[in-house]
Coordinates of C-alpha atoms and ligand atoms in Angstrom, one line a residue:
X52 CA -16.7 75.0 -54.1
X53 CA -13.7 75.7 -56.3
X54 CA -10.2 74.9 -54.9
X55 CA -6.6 76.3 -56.4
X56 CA -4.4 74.0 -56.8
X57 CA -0.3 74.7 -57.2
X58 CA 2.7 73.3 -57.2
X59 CA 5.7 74.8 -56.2
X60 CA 9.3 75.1 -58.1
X61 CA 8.2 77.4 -61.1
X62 CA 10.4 80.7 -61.3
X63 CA 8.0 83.5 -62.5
X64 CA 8.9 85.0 -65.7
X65 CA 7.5 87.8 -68.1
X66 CA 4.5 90.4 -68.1
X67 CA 1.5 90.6 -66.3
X68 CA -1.0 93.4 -66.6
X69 CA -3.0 94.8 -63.5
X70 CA -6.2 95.6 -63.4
X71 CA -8.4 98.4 -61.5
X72 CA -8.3 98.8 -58.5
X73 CA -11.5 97.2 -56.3
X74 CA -10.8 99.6 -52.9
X75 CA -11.4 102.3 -55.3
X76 CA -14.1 100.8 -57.4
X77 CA -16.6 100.2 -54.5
X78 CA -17.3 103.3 -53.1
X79 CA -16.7 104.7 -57.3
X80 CA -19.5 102.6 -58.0
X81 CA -22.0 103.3 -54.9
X82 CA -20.6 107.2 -55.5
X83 CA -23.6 107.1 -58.3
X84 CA -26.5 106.8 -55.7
X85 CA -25.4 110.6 -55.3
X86 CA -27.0 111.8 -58.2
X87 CA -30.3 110.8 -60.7
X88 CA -27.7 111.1 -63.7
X89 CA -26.0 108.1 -65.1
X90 CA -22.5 108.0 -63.9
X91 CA -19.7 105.8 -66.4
X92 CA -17.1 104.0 -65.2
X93 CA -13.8 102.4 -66.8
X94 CA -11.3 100.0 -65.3
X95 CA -13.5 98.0 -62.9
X96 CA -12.1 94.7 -61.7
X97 CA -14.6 92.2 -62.7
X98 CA -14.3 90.3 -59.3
X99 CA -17.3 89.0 -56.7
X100 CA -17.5 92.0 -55.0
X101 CA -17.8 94.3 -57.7
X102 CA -20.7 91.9 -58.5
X103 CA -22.4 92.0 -55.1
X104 CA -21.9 96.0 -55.4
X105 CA -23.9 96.0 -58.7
X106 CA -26.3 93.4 -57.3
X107 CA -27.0 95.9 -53.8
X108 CA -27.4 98.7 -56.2
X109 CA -30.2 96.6 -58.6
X110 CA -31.9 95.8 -55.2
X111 CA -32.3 99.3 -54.5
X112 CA -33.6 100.2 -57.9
X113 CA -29.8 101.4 -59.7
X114 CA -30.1 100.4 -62.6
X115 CA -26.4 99.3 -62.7
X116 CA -24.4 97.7 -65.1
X117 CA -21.3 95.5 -65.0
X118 CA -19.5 94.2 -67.7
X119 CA -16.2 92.0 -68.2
X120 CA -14.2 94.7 -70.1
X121 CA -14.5 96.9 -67.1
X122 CA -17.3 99.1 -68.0
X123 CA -19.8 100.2 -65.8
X124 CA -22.9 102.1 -66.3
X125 CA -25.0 102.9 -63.2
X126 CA -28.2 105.8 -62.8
X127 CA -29.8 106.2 -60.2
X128 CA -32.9 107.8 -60.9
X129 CA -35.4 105.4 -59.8
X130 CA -34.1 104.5 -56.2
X131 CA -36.9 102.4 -54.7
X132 CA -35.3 101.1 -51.7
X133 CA -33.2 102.8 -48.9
X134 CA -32.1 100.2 -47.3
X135 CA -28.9 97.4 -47.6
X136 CA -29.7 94.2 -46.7
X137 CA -28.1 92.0 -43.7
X138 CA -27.1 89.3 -46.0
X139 CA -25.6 91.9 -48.7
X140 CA -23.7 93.4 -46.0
X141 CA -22.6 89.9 -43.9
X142 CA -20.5 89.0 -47.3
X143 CA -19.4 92.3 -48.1
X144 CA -18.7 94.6 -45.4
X145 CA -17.6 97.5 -47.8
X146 CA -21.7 97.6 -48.4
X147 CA -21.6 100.2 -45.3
X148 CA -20.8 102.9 -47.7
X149 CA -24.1 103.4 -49.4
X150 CA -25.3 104.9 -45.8
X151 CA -23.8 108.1 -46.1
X152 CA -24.8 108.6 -49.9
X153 CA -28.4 108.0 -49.1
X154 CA -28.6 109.9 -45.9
X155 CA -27.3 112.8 -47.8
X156 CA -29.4 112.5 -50.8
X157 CA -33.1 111.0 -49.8
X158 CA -32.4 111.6 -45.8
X159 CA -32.9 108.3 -44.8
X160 CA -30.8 104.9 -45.0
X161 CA -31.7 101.4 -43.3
X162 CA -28.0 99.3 -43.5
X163 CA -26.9 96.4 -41.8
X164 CA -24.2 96.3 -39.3
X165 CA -22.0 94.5 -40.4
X166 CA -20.6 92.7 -37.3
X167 CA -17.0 91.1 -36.9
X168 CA -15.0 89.4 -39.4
X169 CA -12.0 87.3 -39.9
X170 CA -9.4 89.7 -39.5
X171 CA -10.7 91.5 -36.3
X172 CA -14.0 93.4 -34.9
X173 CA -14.0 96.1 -37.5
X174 CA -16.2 98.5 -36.0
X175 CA -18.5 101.5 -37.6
X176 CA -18.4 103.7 -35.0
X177 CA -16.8 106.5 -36.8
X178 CA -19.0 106.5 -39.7
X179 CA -22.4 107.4 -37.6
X180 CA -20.6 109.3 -35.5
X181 CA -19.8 111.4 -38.1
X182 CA -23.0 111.3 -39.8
X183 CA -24.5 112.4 -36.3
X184 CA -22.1 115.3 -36.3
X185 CA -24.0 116.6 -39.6
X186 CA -27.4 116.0 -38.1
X187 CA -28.1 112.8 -38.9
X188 CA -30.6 110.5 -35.6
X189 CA -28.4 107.3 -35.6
X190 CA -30.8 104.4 -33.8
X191 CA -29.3 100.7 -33.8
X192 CA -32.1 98.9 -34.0
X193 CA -32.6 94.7 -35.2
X194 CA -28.9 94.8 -36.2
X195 CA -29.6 97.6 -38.1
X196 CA -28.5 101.3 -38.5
X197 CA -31.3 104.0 -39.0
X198 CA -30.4 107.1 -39.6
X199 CA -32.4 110.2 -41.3
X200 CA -32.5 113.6 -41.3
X201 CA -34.4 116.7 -43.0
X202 CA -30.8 118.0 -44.5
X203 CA -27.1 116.8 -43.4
X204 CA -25.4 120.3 -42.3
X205 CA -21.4 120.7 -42.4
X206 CA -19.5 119.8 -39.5
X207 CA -15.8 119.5 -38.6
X208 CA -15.7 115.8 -38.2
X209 CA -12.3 114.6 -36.1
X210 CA -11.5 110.9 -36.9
X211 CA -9.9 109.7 -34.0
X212 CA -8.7 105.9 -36.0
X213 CA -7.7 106.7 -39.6
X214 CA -10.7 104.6 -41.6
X215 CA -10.6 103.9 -45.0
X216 CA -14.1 103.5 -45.9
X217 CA -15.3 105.7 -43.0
X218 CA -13.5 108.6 -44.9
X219 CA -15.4 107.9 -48.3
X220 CA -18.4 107.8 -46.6
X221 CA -18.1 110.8 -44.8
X222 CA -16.7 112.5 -47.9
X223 CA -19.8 111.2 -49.9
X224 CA -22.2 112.5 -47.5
X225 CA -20.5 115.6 -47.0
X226 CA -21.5 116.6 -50.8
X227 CA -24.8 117.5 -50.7
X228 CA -24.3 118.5 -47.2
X229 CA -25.2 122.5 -46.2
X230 CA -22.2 123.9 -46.1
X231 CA -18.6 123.3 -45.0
X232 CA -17.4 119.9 -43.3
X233 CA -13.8 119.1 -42.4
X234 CA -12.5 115.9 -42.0
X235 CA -9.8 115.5 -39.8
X236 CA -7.1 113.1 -39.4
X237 CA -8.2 111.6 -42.9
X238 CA -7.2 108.7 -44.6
X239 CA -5.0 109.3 -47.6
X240 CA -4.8 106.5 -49.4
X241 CA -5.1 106.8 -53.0
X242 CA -8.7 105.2 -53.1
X243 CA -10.1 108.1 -51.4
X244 CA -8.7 110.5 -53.8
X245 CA -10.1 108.2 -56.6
X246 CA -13.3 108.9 -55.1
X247 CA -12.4 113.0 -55.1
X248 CA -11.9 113.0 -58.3
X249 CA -14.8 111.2 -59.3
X250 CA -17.0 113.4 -57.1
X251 CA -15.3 116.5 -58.5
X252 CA -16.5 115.3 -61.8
X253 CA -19.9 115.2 -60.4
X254 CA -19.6 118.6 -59.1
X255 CA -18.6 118.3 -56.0
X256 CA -16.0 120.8 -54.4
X257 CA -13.7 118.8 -52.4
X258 CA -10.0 119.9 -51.5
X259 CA -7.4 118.1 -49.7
X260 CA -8.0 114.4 -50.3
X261 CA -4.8 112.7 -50.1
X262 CA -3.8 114.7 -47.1
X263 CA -5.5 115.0 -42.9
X264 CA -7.5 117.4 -44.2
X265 CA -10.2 117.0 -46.2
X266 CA -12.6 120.3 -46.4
X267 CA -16.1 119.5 -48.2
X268 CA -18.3 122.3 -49.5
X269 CA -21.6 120.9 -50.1
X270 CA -23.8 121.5 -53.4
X271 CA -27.2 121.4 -53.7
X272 CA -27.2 118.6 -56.7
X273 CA -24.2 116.5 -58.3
X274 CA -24.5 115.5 -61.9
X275 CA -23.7 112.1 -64.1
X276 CA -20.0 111.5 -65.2
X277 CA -17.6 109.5 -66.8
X278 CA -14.7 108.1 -64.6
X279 CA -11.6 105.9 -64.4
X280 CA -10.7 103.9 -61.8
X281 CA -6.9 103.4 -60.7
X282 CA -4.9 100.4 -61.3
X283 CA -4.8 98.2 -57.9
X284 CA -1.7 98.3 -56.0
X285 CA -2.2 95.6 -53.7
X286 CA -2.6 93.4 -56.7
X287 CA 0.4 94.8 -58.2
X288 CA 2.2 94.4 -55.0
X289 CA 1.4 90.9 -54.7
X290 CA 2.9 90.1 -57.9
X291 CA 5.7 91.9 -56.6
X292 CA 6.3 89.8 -54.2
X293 CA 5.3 86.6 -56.3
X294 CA 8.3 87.3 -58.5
X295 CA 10.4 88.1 -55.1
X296 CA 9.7 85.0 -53.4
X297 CA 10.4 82.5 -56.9
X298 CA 13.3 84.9 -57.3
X299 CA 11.7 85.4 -61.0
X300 CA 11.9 88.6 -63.2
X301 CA 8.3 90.2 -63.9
X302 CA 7.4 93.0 -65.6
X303 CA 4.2 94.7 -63.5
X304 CA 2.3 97.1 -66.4
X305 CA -0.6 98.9 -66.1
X306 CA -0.1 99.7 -62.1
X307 CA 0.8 103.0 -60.5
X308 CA 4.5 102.9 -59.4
X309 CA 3.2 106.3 -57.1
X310 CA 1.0 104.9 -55.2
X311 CA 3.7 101.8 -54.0
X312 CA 6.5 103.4 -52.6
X313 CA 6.4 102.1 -49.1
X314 CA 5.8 98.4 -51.0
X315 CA 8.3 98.9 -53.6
X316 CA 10.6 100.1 -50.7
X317 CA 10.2 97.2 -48.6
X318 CA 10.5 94.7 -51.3
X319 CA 13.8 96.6 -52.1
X320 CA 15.5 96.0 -49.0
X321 CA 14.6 92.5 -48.9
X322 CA 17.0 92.2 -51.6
X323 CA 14.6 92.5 -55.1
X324 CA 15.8 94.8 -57.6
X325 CA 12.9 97.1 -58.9
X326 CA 13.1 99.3 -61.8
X327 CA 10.5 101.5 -62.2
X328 CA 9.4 102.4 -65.8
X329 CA 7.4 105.6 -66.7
X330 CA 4.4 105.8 -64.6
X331 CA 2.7 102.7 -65.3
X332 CA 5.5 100.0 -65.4
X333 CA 7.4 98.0 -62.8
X334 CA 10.4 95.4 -63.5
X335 CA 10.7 93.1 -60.4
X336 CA 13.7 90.9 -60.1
X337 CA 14.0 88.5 -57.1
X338 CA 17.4 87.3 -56.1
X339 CA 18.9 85.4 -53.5
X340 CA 19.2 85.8 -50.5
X341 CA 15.7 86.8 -49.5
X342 CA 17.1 89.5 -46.8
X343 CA 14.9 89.4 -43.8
X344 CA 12.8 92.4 -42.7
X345 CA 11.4 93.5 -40.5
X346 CA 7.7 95.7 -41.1
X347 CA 4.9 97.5 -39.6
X348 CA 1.5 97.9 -41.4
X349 CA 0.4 101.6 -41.0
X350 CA -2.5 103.9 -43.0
X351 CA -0.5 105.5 -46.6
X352 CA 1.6 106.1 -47.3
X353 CA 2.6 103.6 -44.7
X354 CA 3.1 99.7 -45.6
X355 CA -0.6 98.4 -46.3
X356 CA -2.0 95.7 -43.9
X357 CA -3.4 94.7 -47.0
X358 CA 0.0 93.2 -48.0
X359 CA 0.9 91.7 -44.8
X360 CA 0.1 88.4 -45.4
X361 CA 2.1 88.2 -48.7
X362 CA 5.1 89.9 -47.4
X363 CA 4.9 87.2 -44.5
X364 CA 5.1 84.3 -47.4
X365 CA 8.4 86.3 -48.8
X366 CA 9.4 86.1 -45.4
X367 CA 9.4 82.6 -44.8
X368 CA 11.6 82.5 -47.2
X369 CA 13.9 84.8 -45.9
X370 CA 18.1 84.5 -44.6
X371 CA 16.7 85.6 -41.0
X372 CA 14.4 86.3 -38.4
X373 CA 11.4 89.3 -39.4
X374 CA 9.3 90.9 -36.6
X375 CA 6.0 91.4 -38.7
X376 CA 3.5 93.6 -36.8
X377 CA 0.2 94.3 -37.9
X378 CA -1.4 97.9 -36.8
X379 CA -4.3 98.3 -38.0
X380 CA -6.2 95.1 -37.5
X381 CA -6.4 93.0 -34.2
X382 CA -6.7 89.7 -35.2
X383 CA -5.1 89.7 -39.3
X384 CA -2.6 86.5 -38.8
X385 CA -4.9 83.6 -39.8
X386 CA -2.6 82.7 -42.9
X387 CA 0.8 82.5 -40.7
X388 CA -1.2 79.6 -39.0
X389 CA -1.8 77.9 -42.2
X390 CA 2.1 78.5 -43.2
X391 CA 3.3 76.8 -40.2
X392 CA 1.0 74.2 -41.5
X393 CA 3.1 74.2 -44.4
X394 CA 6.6 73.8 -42.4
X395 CA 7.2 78.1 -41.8
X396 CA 8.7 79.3 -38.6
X397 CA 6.4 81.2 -37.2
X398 CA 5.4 82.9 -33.7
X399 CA 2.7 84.9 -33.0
X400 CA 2.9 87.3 -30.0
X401 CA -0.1 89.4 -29.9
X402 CA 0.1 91.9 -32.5
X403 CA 3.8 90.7 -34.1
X404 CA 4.7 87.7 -35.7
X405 CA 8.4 86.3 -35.6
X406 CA 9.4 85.0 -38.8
X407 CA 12.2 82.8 -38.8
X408 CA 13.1 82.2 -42.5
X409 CA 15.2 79.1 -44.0
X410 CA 12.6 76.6 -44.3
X411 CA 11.8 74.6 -47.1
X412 CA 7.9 74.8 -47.3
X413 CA 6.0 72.0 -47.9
X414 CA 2.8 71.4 -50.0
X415 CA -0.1 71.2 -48.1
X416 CA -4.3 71.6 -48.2
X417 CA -4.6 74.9 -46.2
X418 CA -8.0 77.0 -46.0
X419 CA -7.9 80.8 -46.7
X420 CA -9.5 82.6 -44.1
X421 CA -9.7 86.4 -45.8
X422 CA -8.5 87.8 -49.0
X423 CA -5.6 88.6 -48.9
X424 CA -5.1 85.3 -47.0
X425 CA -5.8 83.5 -49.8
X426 CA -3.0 84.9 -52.0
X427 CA -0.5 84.5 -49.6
X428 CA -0.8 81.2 -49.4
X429 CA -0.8 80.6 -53.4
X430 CA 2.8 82.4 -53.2
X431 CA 3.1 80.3 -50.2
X432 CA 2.6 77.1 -52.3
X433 CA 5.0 78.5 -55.4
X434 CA 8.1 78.0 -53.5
X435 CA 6.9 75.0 -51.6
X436 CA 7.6 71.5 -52.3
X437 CA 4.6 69.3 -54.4
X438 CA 1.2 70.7 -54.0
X439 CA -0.3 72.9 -52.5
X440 CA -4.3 73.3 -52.3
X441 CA -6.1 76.6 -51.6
X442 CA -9.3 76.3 -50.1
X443 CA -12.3 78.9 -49.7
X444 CA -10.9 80.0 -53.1
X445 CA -14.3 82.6 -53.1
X446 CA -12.3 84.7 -50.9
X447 CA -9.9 85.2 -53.0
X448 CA -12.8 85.6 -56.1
X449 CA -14.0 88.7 -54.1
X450 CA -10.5 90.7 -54.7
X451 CA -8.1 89.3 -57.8
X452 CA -9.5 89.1 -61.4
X453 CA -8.4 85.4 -62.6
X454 CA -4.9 85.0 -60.4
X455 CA -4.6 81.5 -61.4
X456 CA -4.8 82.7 -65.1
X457 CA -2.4 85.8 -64.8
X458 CA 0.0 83.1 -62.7
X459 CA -0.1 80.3 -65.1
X460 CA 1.2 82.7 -67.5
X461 CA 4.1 83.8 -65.8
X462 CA 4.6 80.0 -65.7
X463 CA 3.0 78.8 -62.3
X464 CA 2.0 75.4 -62.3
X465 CA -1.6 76.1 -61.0
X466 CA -4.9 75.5 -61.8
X467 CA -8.3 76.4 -60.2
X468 CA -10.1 72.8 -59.5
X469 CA -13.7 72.8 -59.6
Ligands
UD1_771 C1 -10.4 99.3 -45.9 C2 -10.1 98.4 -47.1 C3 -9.4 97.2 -46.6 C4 -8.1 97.6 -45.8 C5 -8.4 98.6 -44.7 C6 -7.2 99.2 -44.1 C7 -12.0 98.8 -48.5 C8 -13.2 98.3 -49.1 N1 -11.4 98.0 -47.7 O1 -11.2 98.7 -45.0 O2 -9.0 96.4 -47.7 O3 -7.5 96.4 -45.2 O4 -9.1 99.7 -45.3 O5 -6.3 99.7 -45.0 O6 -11.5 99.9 -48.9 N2 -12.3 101.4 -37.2 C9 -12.9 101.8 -36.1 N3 -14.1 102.4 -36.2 C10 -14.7 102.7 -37.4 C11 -14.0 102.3 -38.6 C12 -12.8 101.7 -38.4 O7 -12.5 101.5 -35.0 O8 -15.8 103.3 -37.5 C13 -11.0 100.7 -37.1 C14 -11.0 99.3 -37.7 O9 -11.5 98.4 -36.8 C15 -9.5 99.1 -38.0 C16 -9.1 100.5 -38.4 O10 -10.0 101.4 -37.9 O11 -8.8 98.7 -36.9 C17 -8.9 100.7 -39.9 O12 -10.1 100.2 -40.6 P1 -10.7 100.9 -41.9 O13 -9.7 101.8 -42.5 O14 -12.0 101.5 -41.5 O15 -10.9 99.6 -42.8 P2 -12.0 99.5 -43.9 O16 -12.3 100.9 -44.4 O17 -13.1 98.7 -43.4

């Protein structure tokens, strides 16, 4: 299994380009089961779970496409099979999405529950209860979730735990649904208005994504489309704060400043000076000191739990003490265990972490226990003493297109062992 190794000390320098986003290009790509029509996409991250979305949608008879410069090219006109596999959906949870698509198209889906995970219990409830609301029998059943249905019917559909994917699904469903839904107390984050605006390309009417509100009027067929997926801003954001913590100077291009302001805004008070260039560029310039800050993850346009565990490694780093607390996942501090490895001050209290900054890291082996895990503790090792080696490197494989590669030329020392 492939390791990353790095040693800290460099001071991160020059430009790194971002690439698509993968929130957005998961539910983009499974979008296509709504339709017999081929349906392009640009700007894909060419990253493991993008892979294991193209390999779900081949199993089910997509014929789906994936290629390294971002192109996609999926139809699904020959579906064969309704149904997404326990061991599909055990390495990818996000695999959950294609229940509402195929409900609403061919009335009947067979997916795996996906079960727990590293970061905390991560429940579905939401997403079949909405899919009841429309009409659709729900059974759990071997692990599995059955649902069917003659024709999913609007509904007003009231969230009562902004989900991310439990919106998208909803929203996908909702399509080729009779009639009106509402979704209320929707997320807004701009992944599900990605997936708006690819659906509006495929005909559907859809208003109010990227607000509470999200009112659906079902169509009776959507049609193929060509479609551009936004730039990712948690890997913009954890360049961000890769320049931040090696108080380096990095220019952040292709990304959308917009969609960072609560990221941008935190990094700023820690001290960084950001300069935001047109709408696609973004100058970050660490200095010291590293103010401590406090943050609280929330849904957008709040801070994104998704950065937690990055802004955690900045923090260690910091002139103070930060309260860290984590909203929307239970159990997301597994990397603050592997920092204290490292020499970080750290205490966990339920939900909040204490971060006492000051202290010299040392380089250590640590294991990654998530994604977003695993970066932290790559900017974790730049500032730390000798090396540092990430293990369970597939993690962060399922998120980040070639980190190591986009590092190494901002002049990490860090190399991906084999
Ligand atoms: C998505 C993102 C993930 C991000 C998360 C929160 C994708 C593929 N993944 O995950 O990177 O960390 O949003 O921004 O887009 N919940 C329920 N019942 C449900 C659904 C969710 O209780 O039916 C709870 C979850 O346990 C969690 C909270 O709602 O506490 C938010 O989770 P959710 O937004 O659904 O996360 P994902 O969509 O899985």
């Amino acid at each position: 299994m492939d390791k990353i190794r790095v040693r800290g000390g460099s001071v991160l320098a020059g430009t790194v380009e971002i690439s698509g986003a993968k929130n957005a290009a998961l539910p983009d790509m499974v979008a296509s089961l709504l339709t017999a029509e081929p349906v392009h996409l640009r700007n894909l991250p060419y990253v493991r779970d993008i892979l294991t979305t193209r390999r779900l949608l081949s199993e089910m008879g997509v014929e789906a496409e994936v290629r390294e410069d971002g192109t996609s090219s999926l139809k699904a006109a020959n579906v064969t099979s309704l149904e997404a596999p326990y061991e599909m959906v055990k390495t990818m949870r996000a695999s959950i999405l294609v229940l509402g698509p195929l409900v609403a198209r061919f009335g009947r889906a067979r997916v795996s529950l996906p079960g727990g995970c590293a970061i905390g219990a991560r429940p579905v409830n939401l997403h079949l209860m909405g899919l009841e609301k429309m009409g659709a029998a729900c059974e759990v059943m071997h692990g599995y979730v059955e649902a069917s249905t003659r024709r999913l019917c609007g509904a007003y559909i009231l969230m009562d735990i902004v989900t991310v994917t439990g919106t998208e699904n909803l929203m996908m469903a909702a399509t080729l649904a009779k009639g009106e839904t509402v979704l209320d107390n929707a997320a807004c984050e701009p992944e599900v208005s990605d997936l708006a605006n690819l659906l509006r390309s495929m005909g559907a009417r859809i208003e109010g994504d990227g607000t509470r509100t999200i009112r659906v009027q079902g169509v009776d067929a959507l049609h193929g489309c060509a479609h551009r997926v936004i730039p990712d801003r948690i890997e913009a954001g954890t360049f961000a704060a890769a320049a931040a913590v090696t108080r380096g100077n990095v220019e952040i291009t292709h990304c959308q400043p917009a969609h960072m302001v609560a990221i941008l805004e935190q990094l700023r008070r820690t001290g960084c000076n950001i300069e935001v260039r047109g709408d696609e560029t973004i100058r970050v310039q660490g200095r010291d000191p590293i103010k401590s800050q406090d943050v609280t993850t929330l849904p957008y346009p709040g801070f994104a739990t998704d950065m937690q565990a990055q802004y955690m490694a900045l923090m260690t780093q910091g002139d103070g003490a930060a309260v860290i607390t984590e909203s929307i996942f239970e159990n997301r501090f597994m990397h603050a265990l592997e920092m204290i490895r490292m020499g970080a001050d750290i205490t966990i209290v339920g939900r909040r972490a204490v971060v006492k900054g000051g202290r010299s890291l040392t380089g250590a082996k640590v294991l990654a226990s998530d994604l977003r895990a695993s970066a932290s503790l790559i900017l974790a090792g730049l500032v730390a003493k000798g090396d540092t080696v990430v293990d369970r490197v597939y993690h962060l494989d399922r998120g980040y297109y070639r980190i190591e590669e986009k590092l190494r030329r901002l002049g990490a020392d860090i190399e991906r062992i084999h």
